[in-house]
Coordinates of C-alpha atoms and ligand atoms in Angstrom, one line a residue:
Chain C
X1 CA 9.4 20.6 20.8
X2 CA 7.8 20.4 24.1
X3 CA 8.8 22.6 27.5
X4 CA 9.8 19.0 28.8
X5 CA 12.5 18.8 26.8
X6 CA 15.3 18.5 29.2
X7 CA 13.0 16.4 31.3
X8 CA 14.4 12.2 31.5
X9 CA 11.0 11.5 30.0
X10 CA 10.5 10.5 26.7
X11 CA 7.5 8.7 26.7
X12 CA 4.5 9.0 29.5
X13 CA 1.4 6.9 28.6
X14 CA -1.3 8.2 31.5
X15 CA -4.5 6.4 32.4
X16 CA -5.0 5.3 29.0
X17 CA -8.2 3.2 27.9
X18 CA -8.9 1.4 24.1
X19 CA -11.6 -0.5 23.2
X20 CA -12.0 -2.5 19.8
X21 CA -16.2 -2.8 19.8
X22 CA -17.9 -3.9 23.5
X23 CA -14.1 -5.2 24.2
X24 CA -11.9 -3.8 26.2
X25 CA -8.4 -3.6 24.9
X26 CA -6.0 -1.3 27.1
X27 CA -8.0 -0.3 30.6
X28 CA -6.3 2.1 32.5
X29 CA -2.7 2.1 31.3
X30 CA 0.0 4.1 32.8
X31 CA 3.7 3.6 31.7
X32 CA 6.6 6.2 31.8
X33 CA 9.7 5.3 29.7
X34 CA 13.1 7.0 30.4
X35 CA 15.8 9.0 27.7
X36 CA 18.1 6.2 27.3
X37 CA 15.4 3.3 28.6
X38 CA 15.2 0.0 27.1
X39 CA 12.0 -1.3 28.4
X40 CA 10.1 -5.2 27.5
X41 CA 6.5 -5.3 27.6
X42 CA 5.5 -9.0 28.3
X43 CA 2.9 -11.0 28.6
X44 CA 0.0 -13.5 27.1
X45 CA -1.0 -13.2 23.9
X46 CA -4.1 -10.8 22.9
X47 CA -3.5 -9.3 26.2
X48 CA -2.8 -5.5 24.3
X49 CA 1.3 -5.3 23.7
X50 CA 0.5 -4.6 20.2
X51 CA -2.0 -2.1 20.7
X52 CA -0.5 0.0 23.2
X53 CA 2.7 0.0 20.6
X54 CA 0.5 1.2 17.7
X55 CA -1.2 3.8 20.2
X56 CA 2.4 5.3 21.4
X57 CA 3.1 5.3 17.7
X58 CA -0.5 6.8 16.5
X59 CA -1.6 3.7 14.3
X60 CA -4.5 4.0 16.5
X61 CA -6.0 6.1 18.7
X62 CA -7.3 6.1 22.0
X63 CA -10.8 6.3 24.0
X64 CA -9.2 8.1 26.8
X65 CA -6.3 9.1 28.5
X66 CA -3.1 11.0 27.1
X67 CA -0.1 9.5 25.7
X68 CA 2.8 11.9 25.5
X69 CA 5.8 11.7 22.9
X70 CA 8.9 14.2 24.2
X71 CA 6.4 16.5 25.7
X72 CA 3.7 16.6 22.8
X73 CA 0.2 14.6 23.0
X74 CA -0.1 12.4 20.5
X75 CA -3.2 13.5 18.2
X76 CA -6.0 11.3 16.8
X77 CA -5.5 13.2 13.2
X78 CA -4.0 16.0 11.5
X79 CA -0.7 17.2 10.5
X80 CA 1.3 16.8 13.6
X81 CA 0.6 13.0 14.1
X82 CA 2.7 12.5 10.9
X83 CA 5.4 14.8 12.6
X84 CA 5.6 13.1 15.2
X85 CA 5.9 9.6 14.2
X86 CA 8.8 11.0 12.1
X87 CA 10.6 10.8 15.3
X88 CA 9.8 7.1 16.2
X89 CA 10.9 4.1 14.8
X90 CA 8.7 1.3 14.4
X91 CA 9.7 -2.6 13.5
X92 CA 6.8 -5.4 13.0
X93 CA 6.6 -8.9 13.1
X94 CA 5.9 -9.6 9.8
X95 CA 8.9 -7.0 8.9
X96 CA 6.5 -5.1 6.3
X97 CA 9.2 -3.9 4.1
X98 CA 8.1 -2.7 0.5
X99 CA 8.0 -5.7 -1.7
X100 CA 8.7 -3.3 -5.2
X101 CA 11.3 -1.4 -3.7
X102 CA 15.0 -2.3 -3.5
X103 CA 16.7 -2.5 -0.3
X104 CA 18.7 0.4 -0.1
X105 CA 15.1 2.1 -1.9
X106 CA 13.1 1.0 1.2
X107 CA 15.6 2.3 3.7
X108 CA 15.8 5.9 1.7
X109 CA 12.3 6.3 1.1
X110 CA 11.4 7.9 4.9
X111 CA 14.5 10.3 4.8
X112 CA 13.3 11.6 0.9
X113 CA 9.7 11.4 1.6
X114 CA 9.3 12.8 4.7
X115 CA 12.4 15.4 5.6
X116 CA 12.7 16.0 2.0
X117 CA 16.5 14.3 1.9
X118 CA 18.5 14.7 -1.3
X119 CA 18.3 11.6 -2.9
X120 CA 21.9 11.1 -3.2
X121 CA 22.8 11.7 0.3
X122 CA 19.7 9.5 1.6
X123 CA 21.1 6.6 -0.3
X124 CA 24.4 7.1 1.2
X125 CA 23.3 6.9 4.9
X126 CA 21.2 4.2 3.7
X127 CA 23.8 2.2 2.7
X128 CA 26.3 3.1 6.0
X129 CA 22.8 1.4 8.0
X130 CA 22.8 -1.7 5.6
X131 CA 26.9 -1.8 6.7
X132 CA 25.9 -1.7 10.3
X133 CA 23.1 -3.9 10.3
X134 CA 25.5 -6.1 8.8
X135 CA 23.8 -6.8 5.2
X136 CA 26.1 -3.9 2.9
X137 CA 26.3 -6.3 -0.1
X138 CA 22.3 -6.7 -0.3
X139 CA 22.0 -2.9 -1.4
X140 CA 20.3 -3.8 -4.5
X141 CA 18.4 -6.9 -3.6
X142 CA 14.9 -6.6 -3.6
X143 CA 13.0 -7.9 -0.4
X144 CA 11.7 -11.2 -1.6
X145 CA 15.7 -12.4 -2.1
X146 CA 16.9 -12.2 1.5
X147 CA 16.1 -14.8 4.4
X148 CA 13.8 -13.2 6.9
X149 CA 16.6 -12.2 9.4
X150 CA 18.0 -10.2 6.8
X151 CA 14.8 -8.4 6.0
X152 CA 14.0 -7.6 9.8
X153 CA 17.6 -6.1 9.9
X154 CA 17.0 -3.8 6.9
X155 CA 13.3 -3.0 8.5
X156 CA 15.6 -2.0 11.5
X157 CA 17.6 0.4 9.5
X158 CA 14.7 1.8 8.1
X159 CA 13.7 3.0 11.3
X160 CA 16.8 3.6 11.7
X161 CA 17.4 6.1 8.8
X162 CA 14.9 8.3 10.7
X163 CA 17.0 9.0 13.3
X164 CA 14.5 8.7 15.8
X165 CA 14.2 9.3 19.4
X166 CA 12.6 6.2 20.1
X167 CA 12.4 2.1 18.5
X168 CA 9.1 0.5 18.8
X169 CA 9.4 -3.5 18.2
X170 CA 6.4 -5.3 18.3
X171 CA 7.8 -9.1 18.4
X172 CA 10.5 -8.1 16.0
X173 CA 11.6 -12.5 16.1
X174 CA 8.5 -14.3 16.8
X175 CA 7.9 -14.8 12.5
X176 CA 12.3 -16.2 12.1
X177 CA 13.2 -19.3 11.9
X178 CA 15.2 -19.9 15.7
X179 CA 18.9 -19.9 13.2
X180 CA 18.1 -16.4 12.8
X181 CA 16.9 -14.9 15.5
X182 CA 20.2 -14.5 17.4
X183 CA 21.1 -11.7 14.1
X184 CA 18.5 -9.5 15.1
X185 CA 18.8 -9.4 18.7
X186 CA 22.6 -8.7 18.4
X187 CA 21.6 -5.8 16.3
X188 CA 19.3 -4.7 19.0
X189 CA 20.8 -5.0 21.3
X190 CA 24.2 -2.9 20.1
X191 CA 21.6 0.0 19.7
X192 CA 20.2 -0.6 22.9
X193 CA 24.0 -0.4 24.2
X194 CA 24.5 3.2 22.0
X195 CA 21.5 4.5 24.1
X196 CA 18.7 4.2 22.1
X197 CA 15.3 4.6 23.6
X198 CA 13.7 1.3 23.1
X199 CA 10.0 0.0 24.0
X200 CA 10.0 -4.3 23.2
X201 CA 7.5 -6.3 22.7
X202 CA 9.5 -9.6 23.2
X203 CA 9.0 -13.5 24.4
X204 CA 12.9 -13.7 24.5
X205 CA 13.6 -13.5 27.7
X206 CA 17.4 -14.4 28.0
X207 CA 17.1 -10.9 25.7
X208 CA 15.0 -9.0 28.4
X209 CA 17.2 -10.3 30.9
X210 CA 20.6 -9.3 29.2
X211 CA 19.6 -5.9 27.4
X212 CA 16.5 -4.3 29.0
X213 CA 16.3 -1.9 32.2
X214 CA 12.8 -2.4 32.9
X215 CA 10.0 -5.3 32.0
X216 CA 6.4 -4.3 32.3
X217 CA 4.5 -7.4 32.6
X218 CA 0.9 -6.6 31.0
X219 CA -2.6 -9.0 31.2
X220 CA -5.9 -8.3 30.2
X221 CA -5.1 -4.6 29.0
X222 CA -3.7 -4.0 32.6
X223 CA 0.0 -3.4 33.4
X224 CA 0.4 -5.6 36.2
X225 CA 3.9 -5.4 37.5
X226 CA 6.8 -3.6 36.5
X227 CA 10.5 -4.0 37.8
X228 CA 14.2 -5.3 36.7
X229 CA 14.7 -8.1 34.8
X230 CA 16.1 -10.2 37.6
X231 CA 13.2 -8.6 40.4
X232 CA 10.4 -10.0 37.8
X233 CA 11.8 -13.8 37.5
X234 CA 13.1 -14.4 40.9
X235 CA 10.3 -13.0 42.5
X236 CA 7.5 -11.7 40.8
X237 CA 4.7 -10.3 42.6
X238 CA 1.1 -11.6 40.9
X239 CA 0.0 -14.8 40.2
X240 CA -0.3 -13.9 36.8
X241 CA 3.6 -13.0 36.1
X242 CA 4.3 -15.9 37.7
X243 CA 2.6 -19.0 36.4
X244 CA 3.8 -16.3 32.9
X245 CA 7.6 -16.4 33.6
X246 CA 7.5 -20.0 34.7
X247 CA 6.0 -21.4 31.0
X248 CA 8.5 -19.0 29.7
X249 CA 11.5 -20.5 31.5
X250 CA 10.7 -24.3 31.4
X251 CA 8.5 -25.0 28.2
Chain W
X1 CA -10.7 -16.9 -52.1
X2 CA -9.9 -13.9 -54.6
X3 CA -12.6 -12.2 -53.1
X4 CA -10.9 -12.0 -49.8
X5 CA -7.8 -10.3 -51.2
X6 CA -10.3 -8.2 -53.2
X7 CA -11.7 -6.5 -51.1
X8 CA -8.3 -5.6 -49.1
X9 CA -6.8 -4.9 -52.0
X10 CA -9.4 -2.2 -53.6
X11 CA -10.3 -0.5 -50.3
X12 CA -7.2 -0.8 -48.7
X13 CA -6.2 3.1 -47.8
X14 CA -10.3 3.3 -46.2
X15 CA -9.8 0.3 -44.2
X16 CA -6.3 1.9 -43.2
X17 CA -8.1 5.2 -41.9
X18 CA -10.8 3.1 -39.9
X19 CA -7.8 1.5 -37.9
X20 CA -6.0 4.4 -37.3
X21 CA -9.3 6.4 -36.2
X22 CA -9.9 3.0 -34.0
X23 CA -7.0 3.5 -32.7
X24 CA -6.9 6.9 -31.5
X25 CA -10.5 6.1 -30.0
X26 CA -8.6 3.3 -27.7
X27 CA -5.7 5.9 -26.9
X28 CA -7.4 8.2 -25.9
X29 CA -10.1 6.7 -23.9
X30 CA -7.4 4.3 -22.6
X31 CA -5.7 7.4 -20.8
X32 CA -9.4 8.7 -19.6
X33 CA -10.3 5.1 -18.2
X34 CA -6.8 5.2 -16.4
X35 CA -6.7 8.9 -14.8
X36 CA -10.2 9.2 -13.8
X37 CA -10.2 5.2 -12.7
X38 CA -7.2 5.8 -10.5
X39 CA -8.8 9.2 -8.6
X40 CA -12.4 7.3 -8.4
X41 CA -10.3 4.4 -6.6
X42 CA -8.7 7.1 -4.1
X43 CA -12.0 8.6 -3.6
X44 CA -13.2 4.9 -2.8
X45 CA -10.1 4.6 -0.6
X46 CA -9.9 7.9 1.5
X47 CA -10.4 7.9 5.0
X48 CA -13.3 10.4 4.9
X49 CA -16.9 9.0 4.0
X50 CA -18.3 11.5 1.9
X51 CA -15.6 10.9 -0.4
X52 CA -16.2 6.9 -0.7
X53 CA -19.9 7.7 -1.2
X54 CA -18.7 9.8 -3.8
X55 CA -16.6 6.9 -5.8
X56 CA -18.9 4.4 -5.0
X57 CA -21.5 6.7 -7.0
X58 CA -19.4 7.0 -10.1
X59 CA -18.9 3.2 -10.3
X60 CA -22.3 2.5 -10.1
X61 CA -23.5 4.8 -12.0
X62 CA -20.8 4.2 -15.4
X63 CA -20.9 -0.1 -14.7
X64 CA -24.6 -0.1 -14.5
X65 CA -25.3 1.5 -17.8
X66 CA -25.0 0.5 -21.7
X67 CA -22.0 2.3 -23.5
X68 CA -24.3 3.3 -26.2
X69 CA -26.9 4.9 -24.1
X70 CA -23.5 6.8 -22.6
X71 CA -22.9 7.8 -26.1
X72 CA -26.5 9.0 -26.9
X73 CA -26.5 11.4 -23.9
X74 CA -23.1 12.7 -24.0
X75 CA -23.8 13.4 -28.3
X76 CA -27.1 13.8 -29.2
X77 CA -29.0 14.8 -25.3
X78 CA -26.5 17.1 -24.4
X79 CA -26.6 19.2 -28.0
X80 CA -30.8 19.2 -27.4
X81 CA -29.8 20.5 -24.0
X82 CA -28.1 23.1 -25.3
X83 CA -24.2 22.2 -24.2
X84 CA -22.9 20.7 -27.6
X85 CA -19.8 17.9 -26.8
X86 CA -17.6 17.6 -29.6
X87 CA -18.2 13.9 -31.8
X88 CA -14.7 13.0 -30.6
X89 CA -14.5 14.2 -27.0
X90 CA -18.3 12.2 -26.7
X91 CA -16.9 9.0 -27.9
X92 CA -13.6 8.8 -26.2
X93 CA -15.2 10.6 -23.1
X94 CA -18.5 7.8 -23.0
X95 CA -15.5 5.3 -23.8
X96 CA -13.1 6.2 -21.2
X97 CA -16.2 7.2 -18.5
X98 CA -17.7 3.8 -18.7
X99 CA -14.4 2.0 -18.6
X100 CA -13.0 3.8 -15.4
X101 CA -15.8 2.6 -13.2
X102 CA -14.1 -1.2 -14.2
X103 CA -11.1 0.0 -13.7
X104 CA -11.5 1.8 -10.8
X105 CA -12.8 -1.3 -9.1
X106 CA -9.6 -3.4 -10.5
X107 CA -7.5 -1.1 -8.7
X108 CA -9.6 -0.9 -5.3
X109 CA -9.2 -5.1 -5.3
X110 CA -5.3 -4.7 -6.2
X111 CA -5.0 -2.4 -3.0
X112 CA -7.1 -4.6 -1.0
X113 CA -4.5 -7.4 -1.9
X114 CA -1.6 -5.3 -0.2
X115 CA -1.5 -5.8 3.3
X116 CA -2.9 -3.5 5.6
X117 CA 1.1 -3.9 7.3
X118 CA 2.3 -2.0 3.9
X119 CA 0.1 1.1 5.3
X120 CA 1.3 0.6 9.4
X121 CA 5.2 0.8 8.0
X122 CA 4.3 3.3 5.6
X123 CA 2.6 5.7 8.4
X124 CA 5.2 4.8 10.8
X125 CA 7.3 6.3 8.7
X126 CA 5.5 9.5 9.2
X127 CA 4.5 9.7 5.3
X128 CA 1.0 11.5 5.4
X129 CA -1.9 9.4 3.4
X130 CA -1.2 10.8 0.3
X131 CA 1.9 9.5 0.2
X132 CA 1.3 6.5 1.2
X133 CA -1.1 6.9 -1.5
X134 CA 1.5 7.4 -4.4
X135 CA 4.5 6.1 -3.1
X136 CA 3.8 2.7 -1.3
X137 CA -0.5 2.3 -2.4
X138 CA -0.7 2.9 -6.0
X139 CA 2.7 1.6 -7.3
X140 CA 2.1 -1.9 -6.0
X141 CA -2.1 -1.9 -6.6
X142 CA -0.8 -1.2 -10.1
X143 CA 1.8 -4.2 -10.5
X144 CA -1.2 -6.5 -9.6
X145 CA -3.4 -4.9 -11.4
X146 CA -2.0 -5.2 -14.7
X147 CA -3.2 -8.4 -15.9
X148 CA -7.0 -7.6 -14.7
X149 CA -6.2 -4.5 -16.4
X150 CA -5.3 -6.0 -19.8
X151 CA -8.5 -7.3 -19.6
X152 CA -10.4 -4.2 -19.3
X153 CA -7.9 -2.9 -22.4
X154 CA -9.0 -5.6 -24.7
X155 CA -12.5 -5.2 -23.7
X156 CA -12.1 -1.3 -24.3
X157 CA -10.7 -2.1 -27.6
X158 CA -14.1 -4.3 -28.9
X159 CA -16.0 -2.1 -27.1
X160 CA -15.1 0.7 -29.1
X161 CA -16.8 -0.5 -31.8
X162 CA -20.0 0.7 -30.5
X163 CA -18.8 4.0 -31.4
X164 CA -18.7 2.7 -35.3
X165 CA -22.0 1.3 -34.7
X166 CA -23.8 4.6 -33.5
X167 CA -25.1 7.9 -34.8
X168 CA -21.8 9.5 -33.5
X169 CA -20.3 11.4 -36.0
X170 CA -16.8 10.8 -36.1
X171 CA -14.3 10.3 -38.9
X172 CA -15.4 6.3 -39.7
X173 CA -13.5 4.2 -37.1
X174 CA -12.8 0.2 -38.5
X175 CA -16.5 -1.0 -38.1
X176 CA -17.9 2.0 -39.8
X177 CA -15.5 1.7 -42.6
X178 CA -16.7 -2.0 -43.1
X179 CA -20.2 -0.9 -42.7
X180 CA -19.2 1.7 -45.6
X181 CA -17.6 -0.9 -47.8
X182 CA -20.5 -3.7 -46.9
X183 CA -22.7 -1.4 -48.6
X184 CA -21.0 -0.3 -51.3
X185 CA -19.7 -3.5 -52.2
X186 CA -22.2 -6.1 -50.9
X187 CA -19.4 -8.7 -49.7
X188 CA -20.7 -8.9 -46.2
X189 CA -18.4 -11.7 -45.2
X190 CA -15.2 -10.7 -47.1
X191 CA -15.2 -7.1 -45.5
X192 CA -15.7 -7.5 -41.8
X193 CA -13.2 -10.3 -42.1
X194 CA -11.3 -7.6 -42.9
X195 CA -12.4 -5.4 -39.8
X196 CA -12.2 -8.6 -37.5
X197 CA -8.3 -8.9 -38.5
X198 CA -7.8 -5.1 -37.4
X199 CA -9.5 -5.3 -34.1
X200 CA -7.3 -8.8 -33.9
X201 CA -4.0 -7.0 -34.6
X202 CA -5.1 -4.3 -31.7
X203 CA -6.0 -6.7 -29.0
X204 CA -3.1 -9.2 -29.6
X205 CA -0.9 -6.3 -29.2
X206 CA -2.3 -5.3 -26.1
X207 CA -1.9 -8.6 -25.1
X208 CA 2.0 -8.9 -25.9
X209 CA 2.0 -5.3 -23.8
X210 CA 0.4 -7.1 -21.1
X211 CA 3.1 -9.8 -20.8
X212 CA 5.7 -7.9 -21.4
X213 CA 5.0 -5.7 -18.2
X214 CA 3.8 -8.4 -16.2
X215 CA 7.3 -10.0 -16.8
X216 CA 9.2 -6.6 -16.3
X217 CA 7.3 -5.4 -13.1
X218 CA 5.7 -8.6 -11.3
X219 CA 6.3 -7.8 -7.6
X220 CA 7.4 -11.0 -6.2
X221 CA 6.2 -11.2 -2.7
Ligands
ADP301 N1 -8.0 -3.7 14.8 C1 -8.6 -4.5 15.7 N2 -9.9 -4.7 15.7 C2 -10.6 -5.4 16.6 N3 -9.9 -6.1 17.6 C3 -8.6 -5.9 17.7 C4 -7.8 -5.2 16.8 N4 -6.5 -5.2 17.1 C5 -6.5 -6.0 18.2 N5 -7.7 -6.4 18.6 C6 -8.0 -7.3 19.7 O1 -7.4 -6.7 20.9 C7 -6.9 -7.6 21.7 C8 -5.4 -7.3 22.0 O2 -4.7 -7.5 20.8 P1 -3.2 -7.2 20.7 O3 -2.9 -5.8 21.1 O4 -2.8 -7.5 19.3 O5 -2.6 -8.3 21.7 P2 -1.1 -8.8 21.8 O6 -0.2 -8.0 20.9 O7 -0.7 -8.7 23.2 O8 -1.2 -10.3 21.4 C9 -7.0 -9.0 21.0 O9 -8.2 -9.6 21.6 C10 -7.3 -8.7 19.6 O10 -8.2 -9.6 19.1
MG302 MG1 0.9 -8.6 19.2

C-alpha cells in the first residue's frame, strides 16, 4: 500500500470540512489515530460522530480536506474506495445484518464476495468468529431469532471476517436493552486488548475509561479536546466537555 | 344444463389448444416482464442520472399506454414500416413490455422498503454497487415483492386475453377459441363459461404459487 506503511499512523483525518445543505456538519477536522490505538469519539448528539465515521469509512464524502487510510486518500468514487473499505470494519447501531441470510451466511458473504474466498473455507472462519464472539451454536439462525446483543456480536465478526486493519463502531450499544450491553463491550474490548485498531463512537464511559487510549471529545463538527481517559474527566479543558462529562457521570 | 357439458364435451381438444396457447403467452411474457422489469428497476436505481432518466422513460412510456395499441404497433406498424415482428414474439413482447413497467415499479418500492443501513453494511463490506445490487438489493426487494408481484401475474394472465381479442395472428389462444366456437355454435353463454373456467384454473394457480413462496421465502425482519 502506501510509502507510510511502517509509519505508527493508521488513520490521519487533516482539516476536513462536510456540509449536508447550508449546514455545516464537520468544520475543520483534524484527528490522527495510532497502529494499535483504541480511540472514543464523544460528544452531544448531532454534533457529527457519525459522519466523520462514515467519511473515514467512505459512506460519504467530503467537501474538503483529506482523510488518509494506511497511507492512501480515501476517494469520493471509483474502484479503489471499495478496496479500501475492504480493509475496515464497520459496526452500526441498528446492527444492519442481512435479514435473508443465515448467520454464518452473513459473516461469509464479505470474505466470498469481495476477496473471492472459497466458500468452504469462508464458512469455516466464519464459524471460528461465531466461537469467539461467543454465539457458535447460532450458526444457522437467521437474524430475526437472536436477541439484539447476539446480532451486534455476529455484525462484529462480520467485520471481523475481513480481517481489517481498523473497527469503526458508531454507538455499537445505544439500540440493546442495558442486560445486554455488557456482551458486546466484553467482546470489544478483548479485541481492543489483541491490538486492534479501533475508532468508538460510545456514551459508555466506564468503557472509554477502562479500554480506550485516547477520547476525542467533538461539538458542533469541531474536535474540541482530545486527551486520556482520566485527563478528560478530572479535568477537562472547555466548557463544553465539561458540563458533557458531568450529565454523563451523574444522570 | 346439458348444454353446458355440450359444448365442453364436442369442442373439447380446441378449447384444450386455446389453453395451452394461453399458456405459453403468460410464460413467456411472464419471463420478459421479469428480466426486463428487474434491469429497468436498476436503471431507476443506479447512482448515475442518465440512467434513472432512462428507466423512468420506459415506465412511463409502457404504463401510460393501452396493451392493444402495443400490440397494433409491434404487429401491424412495424410490418408497414418495413421490420416484420413475428405474431408470437409481438404478442408476448407487447405482453411482457407493458407489464415490466408495473413490475419494474413493484420492485423499485420493494428496494425502497429495505433500509438504506442494508446498503452502509453492504458497502462497508467493500462489495462494489453491483453487488450490493445482486447479493444484498435484489434478493430481499424480491421476497417483498412477491405478493405485489402475484398481482401483476394474475393481471398478466387476463390481460392476455387482449391478444385473443386482436388482429394478431397467432395460433387461437382461449378467448379466440371461444370466439371460434361462439360462432360456430351460437351458445354465447355456454362457451365463454367455458373460457372463464380456463383463465380461472390459470390465475388460481398463480395464486397457490404465490402463497406457497410467500410462506417459503418471507423474510421476517
Ligand atoms: N444524510 C444526511 N443528510 C442531511 N443531514 C444529515 C445527514 N446525516 C447527518 N445529517 C445531519 O448532520 C448532523 C450530524 O449528524 P451525525 O453525524 O449523525 O451526528 P451524531 O452521530 O453526532 O449524532 C445532524 O444535524 C444531522 O441531522
Ligand atoms: Mg450518530
Amino acid at each position: 500500500m502506501g510509502e507510510q506503511q511502517s509509519d505508527g499512523r493508521l488513520v490521519e483525518v487533516e482539516r476536513v470540512r462536510k456540509s449536508f445543505g447550508s449546514q455545516v456538519v464537520l468544520d475543520d477536522v483534524d484527528l490522527t489515530i495510532a497502529r494499535g490505538e483504541a480511540v472514543v469519539v464523544a460528544g452531544p448528539s448531532g454534533s457529527g460522530k457519525s459522519t466523520l465515521l462514515r467519511c473515514i469509512n467512505g459512506l460519504e464524502s467530503i467537501d474538503s480536506g483529506d482523510i488518509r487510510f494506511d497511507g492512501d486518500s480515501i476517494p469520493k468514487a471509483g474502484k479503489h474506495i471499495y478496496r479500501l473499505r475492504a480493509h475496515m470494519g464497520m459496526v452500526f447501531q441498528s446492527f444492519n445484518l442481512f435479514p435473508h441470510k443465515t448467520v454464518i451466511d452473513n459473516i461469509a458473504l464479505g470474505p466470498i464476495e469481495v476477496k473471492g474466498m472459497p466458500r468452504q473455507g469462508a464458512k469455516d472462519k466464519a464459524k471460528e468468529l461465531l466461537e469467539l464472539v461467543g454465539i457458535g451454536e447460532k450458526a444457522e439462525a437467521y437474524p430475526a431469532d437472536l436477541s439484539g446483543g447476539q446480532q451486534q456480536r455476529v455484525a462484529i465478526a462480520r467485520a471481523l471476517a475481513m480481517e481489517p486493519k481498523l473497527m469503526l463502531f458508531d454507538e455499537p450499544t445505544s439500540a440493546l436493552d442495558p442486560e445486554m450491553i455488557r456482551e458486546v463491550l466484553d467482546v470489544m474490548r478483548d479485541l481492543a486488548r489483541q491490538g486492534m485498531t479501533m475508532v468508538v463512537v460510545t456514551h459508555e464511559m466506564g468503557f472509554a475509561r477502562e479500554v480506550c487510549d485516547r477520547i476525542a471529545f467533538i461539538d458542533h463538527g469541531r474536535i474540541v479536546e482530545e486527551g486520556p481517559p482520566e485527563e478528560f474527566f478530572k479535568n477537562a479543558q472547555s466548557e463544553r466537555a465539561r458540563e458533557f462529562v458531568d450529565k454523563i457521570l451523574h444522570h | 344444463m346439458s348444454d353446458f357439458l355440450q359444448v365442453i364435451q364436442n369442442n373439447f381438444p380446441a378449447f384444450l389448444s386455446g389453453f395451452w396457447v394461453t399458456c405459453q403467452l403468460v410464460a413467456i411474457s411472464f419471463v420478459v416482464a421479469l428480466v426486463v422489469g428487474t434491469v429497468v428497476a436498476s436503471l431507476r436505481l443506479a447512482p448515475l442520472k442518465p440512467l434513472n432518466w432512462l428507466g423512468a422513460t420506459y415506465v412511463e412510456a409502457f404504463r401510460n399506454v393501452p396493451l392493444l395499441v402495443l400490440l397494433f404497433i409491434s404487429f401491424a406498424g412495424f410490418a408497414r414500416g418495413g421490420f416484420p415482428v413475428p405474431p408470437l414474439a409481438a404478442a408476448t413482447g407487447s405482453l411482457g413490455l407493458y407489464t415490466a413497467a408495473y413490475v419494474a415499479e413493484a420492485i423499485r418500492s420493494g428496494v425502497f422498503a429495505i433500509g438504506k443501513g442494508q446498503i452502509d453494511a453492504a458497502q462497508s463490506l467493500g462489495l462494489t454497487f453491483r453487488r450490493t445490487l445482486r447479493k444484498i438489493i435484489l434478493p430481499q426487494a424480491f421476497r417483498t415483492v412477491i405478493p405485489p408481484l402475484g398481482n401483476l401475474t394474475i393481471a398478466m394472465i387476463k390481460n392476455s386475453a387482449i391478444v385473443g381479442a386482436s388482429l394478431v395472428t397467432i395460433r387461437p389462444d382461449l378467448l379466440k377459441t371461444a370466439r371460434i366456437i361462439q360462432n360456430n355454435t351460437f351458445k354465447t353463454t355456454e362457451t365463454f363459461f367455458w373460457a372463464g373456467m380456463g383463465y380461472l384454473v390459470l390465475t388460481l394457480t398463480a395464486t397457490l404459487v404465490v402463497r406457497y413462496l410467500e410462506r417459503r421465502l418471507v423474510i421476517r425482519r
